[in-house]
Amino acid sequence: MAITQQVPRRRAKVEKIPEYLVREILNGKVLPYIGYREVLSKEKQLSEIMGCSSLQSIITVLITLFLGSRINRKKYFIASNEAGLHLDKKSNLSNDVAIYEKEGLVLNNNYFKVAPKIAIEVDIRVDLDPDDHTDKFSYVLEKAQKMIDFGTQKVIWVMTDSKSIIVFSKTETSIIVNFDTDILVLDDCVLNLGQLLKDEDIAY
């Protein structure tokens, strides 16, 4: 007879994850940084898990610079550096790159409380509890849907491992494309990540 072994819940192992190790809270699910266990066991310093990889960093910067040169800067702000977004009592998210409409937007020392028009993510940088998310894609779907429901028009998710991009839209069918595909971000701004990387002589 086959014996099925259950994967124990993370919360059974760690009674409380310190706030400084939590990157996001999604529908009440605590999502710490990848590597948080090593920080708790003092195998790593906090600074070792907070940063992104060199490729993730460059892709984020290239996208931000590209958007800044293409979108209407009189109408939109570009937020980056894990811009915090407070959706409700059970959800505080972060975005690698987000485009906000300037009209009516209040800037202060707190998280954004209105939906970005466009959100762009580069990879997954949270440790997933197997009881909350069966795989990485279930987390991606849940976060994207949460943002769409909150009012975001489009969530663009870059996956460096598979060299693919998932585009979630409020008004169109979601698609998965490769890096070399033209993606309409907003208005007349079209992003081709593959071309951006080629322009910088970055192999991918």
Short mmCIF file of C-alpha atoms in Angstrom, two decimals:
data_model
loop_
_atom_site.label_atom_id
_atom_site.label_comp_id
_atom_site.label_asym_id
_atom_site.label_seq_id
_atom_site.Cartn_x
_atom_site.Cartn_y
_atom_site.Cartn_z
CA MET A 1 0.00 0.00 0.00
CA ALA A 2 1.38 3.36 -0.98
CA ILE A 3 1.87 5.84 1.83
CA THR A 4 1.29 9.50 1.08
CA GLN A 5 3.40 11.86 3.14
CA GLN A 6 1.90 15.28 3.71
CA VAL A 7 4.12 18.31 3.40
CA PRO A 8 3.90 20.12 6.75
CA ARG A 9 2.61 23.65 6.76
CA ARG A 10 5.23 26.35 7.03
CA ARG A 11 3.43 27.86 10.00
CA ALA A 12 3.95 24.63 11.93
CA LYS A 13 7.69 25.07 11.51
CA VAL A 14 7.88 28.79 12.14
CA GLU A 15 5.40 30.17 14.64
CA LYS A 16 5.70 33.71 13.40
CA ILE A 17 7.68 35.10 10.49
CA PRO A 18 9.20 38.46 11.46
CA GLU A 19 7.74 41.38 9.55
CA TYR A 20 11.12 42.38 8.13
CA LEU A 21 11.29 39.05 6.29
CA VAL A 22 7.83 39.36 4.72
CA ARG A 23 7.73 40.63 1.14
CA GLU A 24 3.97 40.35 0.57
CA ILE A 25 0.68 39.33 2.12
CA LEU A 26 -1.82 37.97 -0.39
CA ASN A 27 -5.36 37.20 0.74
CA GLY A 28 -4.06 36.65 4.25
CA LYS A 29 -1.20 34.40 3.15
CA VAL A 30 2.18 35.49 4.44
CA LEU A 31 4.81 35.45 1.68
CA PRO A 32 8.37 35.90 2.99
CA TYR A 33 11.47 36.44 0.91
CA ILE A 34 13.13 33.36 -0.54
CA GLY A 35 15.91 32.45 1.88
CA TYR A 36 14.14 33.72 5.01
CA ARG A 37 14.79 30.41 6.81
CA GLU A 38 18.54 30.87 6.38
CA VAL A 39 18.27 34.32 7.95
CA LEU A 40 16.33 32.93 10.91
CA SER A 41 18.95 30.21 11.38
CA LYS A 42 21.71 32.85 11.01
CA GLU A 43 23.21 31.13 7.99
CA LYS A 44 22.67 34.30 5.93
CA GLN A 45 22.38 38.02 6.50
CA LEU A 46 19.17 39.84 5.63
CA SER A 47 20.98 41.75 2.88
CA GLU A 48 21.79 38.45 1.14
CA ILE A 49 18.13 37.64 0.44
CA MET A 50 16.65 41.09 -0.13
CA GLY A 51 18.31 41.81 -3.44
CA CYS A 52 17.44 40.43 -6.85
CA SER A 53 19.77 38.68 -9.29
CA SER A 54 21.93 40.60 -11.75
CA LEU A 55 19.68 39.60 -14.67
CA GLN A 56 16.50 40.49 -12.79
CA SER A 57 17.99 43.85 -11.83
CA ILE A 58 19.06 44.75 -15.36
CA ILE A 59 15.73 43.67 -16.89
CA THR A 60 13.84 45.78 -14.34
CA VAL A 61 16.02 48.82 -15.06
CA LEU A 62 15.80 48.39 -18.84
CA ILE A 63 12.02 48.16 -18.70
CA THR A 64 11.79 51.20 -16.43
CA LEU A 65 14.06 53.30 -18.65
CA PHE A 66 12.21 52.19 -21.77
CA LEU A 67 8.81 53.05 -20.32
CA GLY A 68 10.12 56.40 -19.12
CA SER A 69 11.11 57.27 -22.69
CA ARG A 70 7.82 56.14 -24.25
CA ILE A 71 4.88 56.90 -21.99
CA ASN A 72 3.26 60.29 -21.44
CA ARG A 73 5.23 61.57 -18.43
CA LYS A 74 2.75 64.40 -17.95
CA LYS A 75 0.04 61.82 -17.34
CA TYR A 76 1.82 58.91 -15.65
CA PHE A 77 4.28 58.13 -12.87
CA ILE A 78 6.56 55.09 -12.98
CA ALA A 79 7.13 53.43 -9.59
CA SER A 80 9.76 50.75 -8.98
CA ASN A 81 11.96 49.29 -6.24
CA GLU A 82 9.28 46.95 -4.85
CA ALA A 83 6.65 49.68 -4.74
CA GLY A 84 4.21 48.74 -1.98
CA LEU A 85 0.48 48.45 -2.68
CA HIS A 86 -2.17 48.19 0.05
CA LEU A 87 -5.31 46.54 -1.33
CA ASP A 88 -7.22 45.55 1.81
CA LYS A 89 -6.72 44.27 5.36
CA LYS A 90 -5.45 40.93 4.07
CA SER A 91 -3.33 42.02 1.13
CA ASN A 92 -0.17 44.12 0.89
CA LEU A 93 1.67 43.51 -2.37
CA SER A 94 4.77 44.84 -4.07
CA ASN A 95 5.48 45.57 -7.72
CA ASP A 96 8.82 45.58 -9.50
CA VAL A 97 7.55 48.24 -11.93
CA ALA A 98 4.18 49.98 -11.85
CA ILE A 99 2.61 52.76 -13.90
CA TYR A 100 0.24 55.08 -12.06
CA GLU A 101 -2.00 57.80 -13.41
CA LYS A 102 -0.96 61.11 -11.86
CA GLU A 103 -4.47 62.53 -11.64
CA GLY A 104 -5.77 62.24 -8.09
CA LEU A 105 -2.73 60.30 -6.86
CA VAL A 106 -1.54 61.19 -3.35
CA LEU A 107 2.14 60.59 -2.62
CA ASN A 108 3.24 60.09 0.99
CA ASN A 109 5.31 57.76 3.18
CA ASN A 110 2.75 54.96 3.03
CA TYR A 111 2.00 52.27 0.47
CA PHE A 112 0.03 53.16 -2.64
CA LYS A 113 -3.68 52.67 -1.99
CA VAL A 114 -4.94 52.92 -5.56
CA ALA A 115 -4.38 50.40 -8.31
CA PRO A 116 -1.58 51.00 -10.79
CA LYS A 117 -2.77 51.10 -14.36
CA ILE A 118 -0.02 48.65 -15.34
CA ALA A 119 2.06 46.32 -13.15
CA ILE A 120 5.20 44.52 -14.30
CA GLU A 121 6.83 41.70 -12.35
CA VAL A 122 10.17 40.00 -12.95
CA ASP A 123 10.23 36.40 -11.67
CA ILE A 124 8.99 35.20 -8.27
CA ARG A 125 10.86 36.30 -5.16
CA VAL A 126 8.68 34.89 -2.38
CA ASP A 127 8.86 31.60 -0.51
CA LEU A 128 5.64 29.70 -1.22
CA ASP A 129 3.86 27.55 1.37
CA PRO A 130 2.78 24.31 -0.39
CA ASP A 131 -0.54 24.40 1.48
CA ASP A 132 -1.30 27.86 0.10
CA HIS A 133 0.05 27.50 -3.43
CA THR A 134 0.51 24.14 -5.13
CA ASP A 135 3.06 25.64 -7.52
CA LYS A 136 4.55 28.95 -8.60
CA PHE A 137 1.95 29.49 -11.30
CA SER A 138 -0.91 29.33 -8.80
CA TYR A 139 0.70 32.24 -6.92
CA VAL A 140 1.18 34.19 -10.15
CA LEU A 141 -2.47 33.66 -11.09
CA GLU A 142 -3.74 34.64 -7.65
CA LYS A 143 -1.67 37.81 -7.44
CA ALA A 144 -2.48 38.88 -10.99
CA GLN A 145 -6.20 38.27 -10.48
CA LYS A 146 -6.13 40.16 -7.18
CA MET A 147 -4.60 43.17 -8.91
CA ILE A 148 -6.97 42.99 -11.87
CA ASP A 149 -9.94 42.85 -9.48
CA PHE A 150 -8.49 45.85 -7.62
CA GLY A 151 -8.45 47.90 -10.81
CA THR A 152 -5.16 47.26 -12.59
CA GLN A 153 -5.68 47.11 -16.35
CA LYS A 154 -2.77 44.81 -17.17
CA VAL A 155 -0.24 42.67 -15.29
CA ILE A 156 2.87 41.72 -17.27
CA TRP A 157 4.96 38.95 -15.69
CA VAL A 158 8.47 38.24 -16.97
CA MET A 159 9.83 34.73 -16.34
CA THR A 160 13.59 34.63 -16.94
CA ASP A 161 13.97 30.85 -16.53
CA SER A 162 11.57 30.02 -19.37
CA LYS A 163 12.27 33.26 -21.29
CA SER A 164 8.54 33.88 -21.42
CA ILE A 165 6.12 36.64 -20.50
CA ILE A 166 2.60 36.18 -19.15
CA VAL A 167 0.20 39.02 -19.92
CA PHE A 168 -2.94 39.28 -17.81
CA SER A 169 -5.52 41.78 -19.01
CA LYS A 170 -8.76 43.14 -17.60
CA THR A 171 -10.37 43.22 -21.04
CA GLU A 172 -8.55 40.58 -23.09
CA THR A 173 -7.65 36.90 -22.85
CA SER A 174 -4.44 36.22 -20.93
CA ILE A 175 -1.51 35.07 -23.06
CA ILE A 176 1.95 33.56 -22.68
CA VAL A 177 4.54 34.77 -25.20
CA ASN A 178 8.30 34.69 -25.66
CA PHE A 179 10.71 37.57 -25.06
CA ASP A 180 10.72 38.56 -28.74
CA THR A 181 7.00 39.36 -28.84
CA ASP A 182 5.69 42.92 -29.09
CA ILE A 183 3.51 43.65 -26.06
CA LEU A 184 1.22 46.66 -25.91
CA VAL A 185 1.75 48.16 -22.48
CA LEU A 186 -0.61 51.14 -22.70
CA ASP A 187 -1.62 53.81 -25.19
CA ASP A 188 0.93 53.49 -28.03
CA CYS A 189 3.77 52.12 -25.88
CA VAL A 190 4.88 48.70 -27.17
CA LEU A 191 7.47 46.67 -25.26
CA ASN A 192 9.72 44.06 -26.87
CA LEU A 193 11.94 42.74 -24.11
CA GLY A 194 14.00 40.61 -26.47
CA GLN A 195 14.91 43.67 -28.52
CA LEU A 196 15.81 45.63 -25.38
CA LEU A 197 18.21 42.88 -24.36
CA LYS A 198 19.70 42.64 -27.85
CA ASP A 199 20.24 46.40 -27.93
CA GLU A 200 22.34 46.02 -24.78
CA ASP A 201 24.23 42.98 -26.16
CA ILE A 202 22.73 40.78 -23.45
CA ALA A 203 22.47 37.11 -24.38
CA TYR A 204 19.32 35.36 -23.25
#
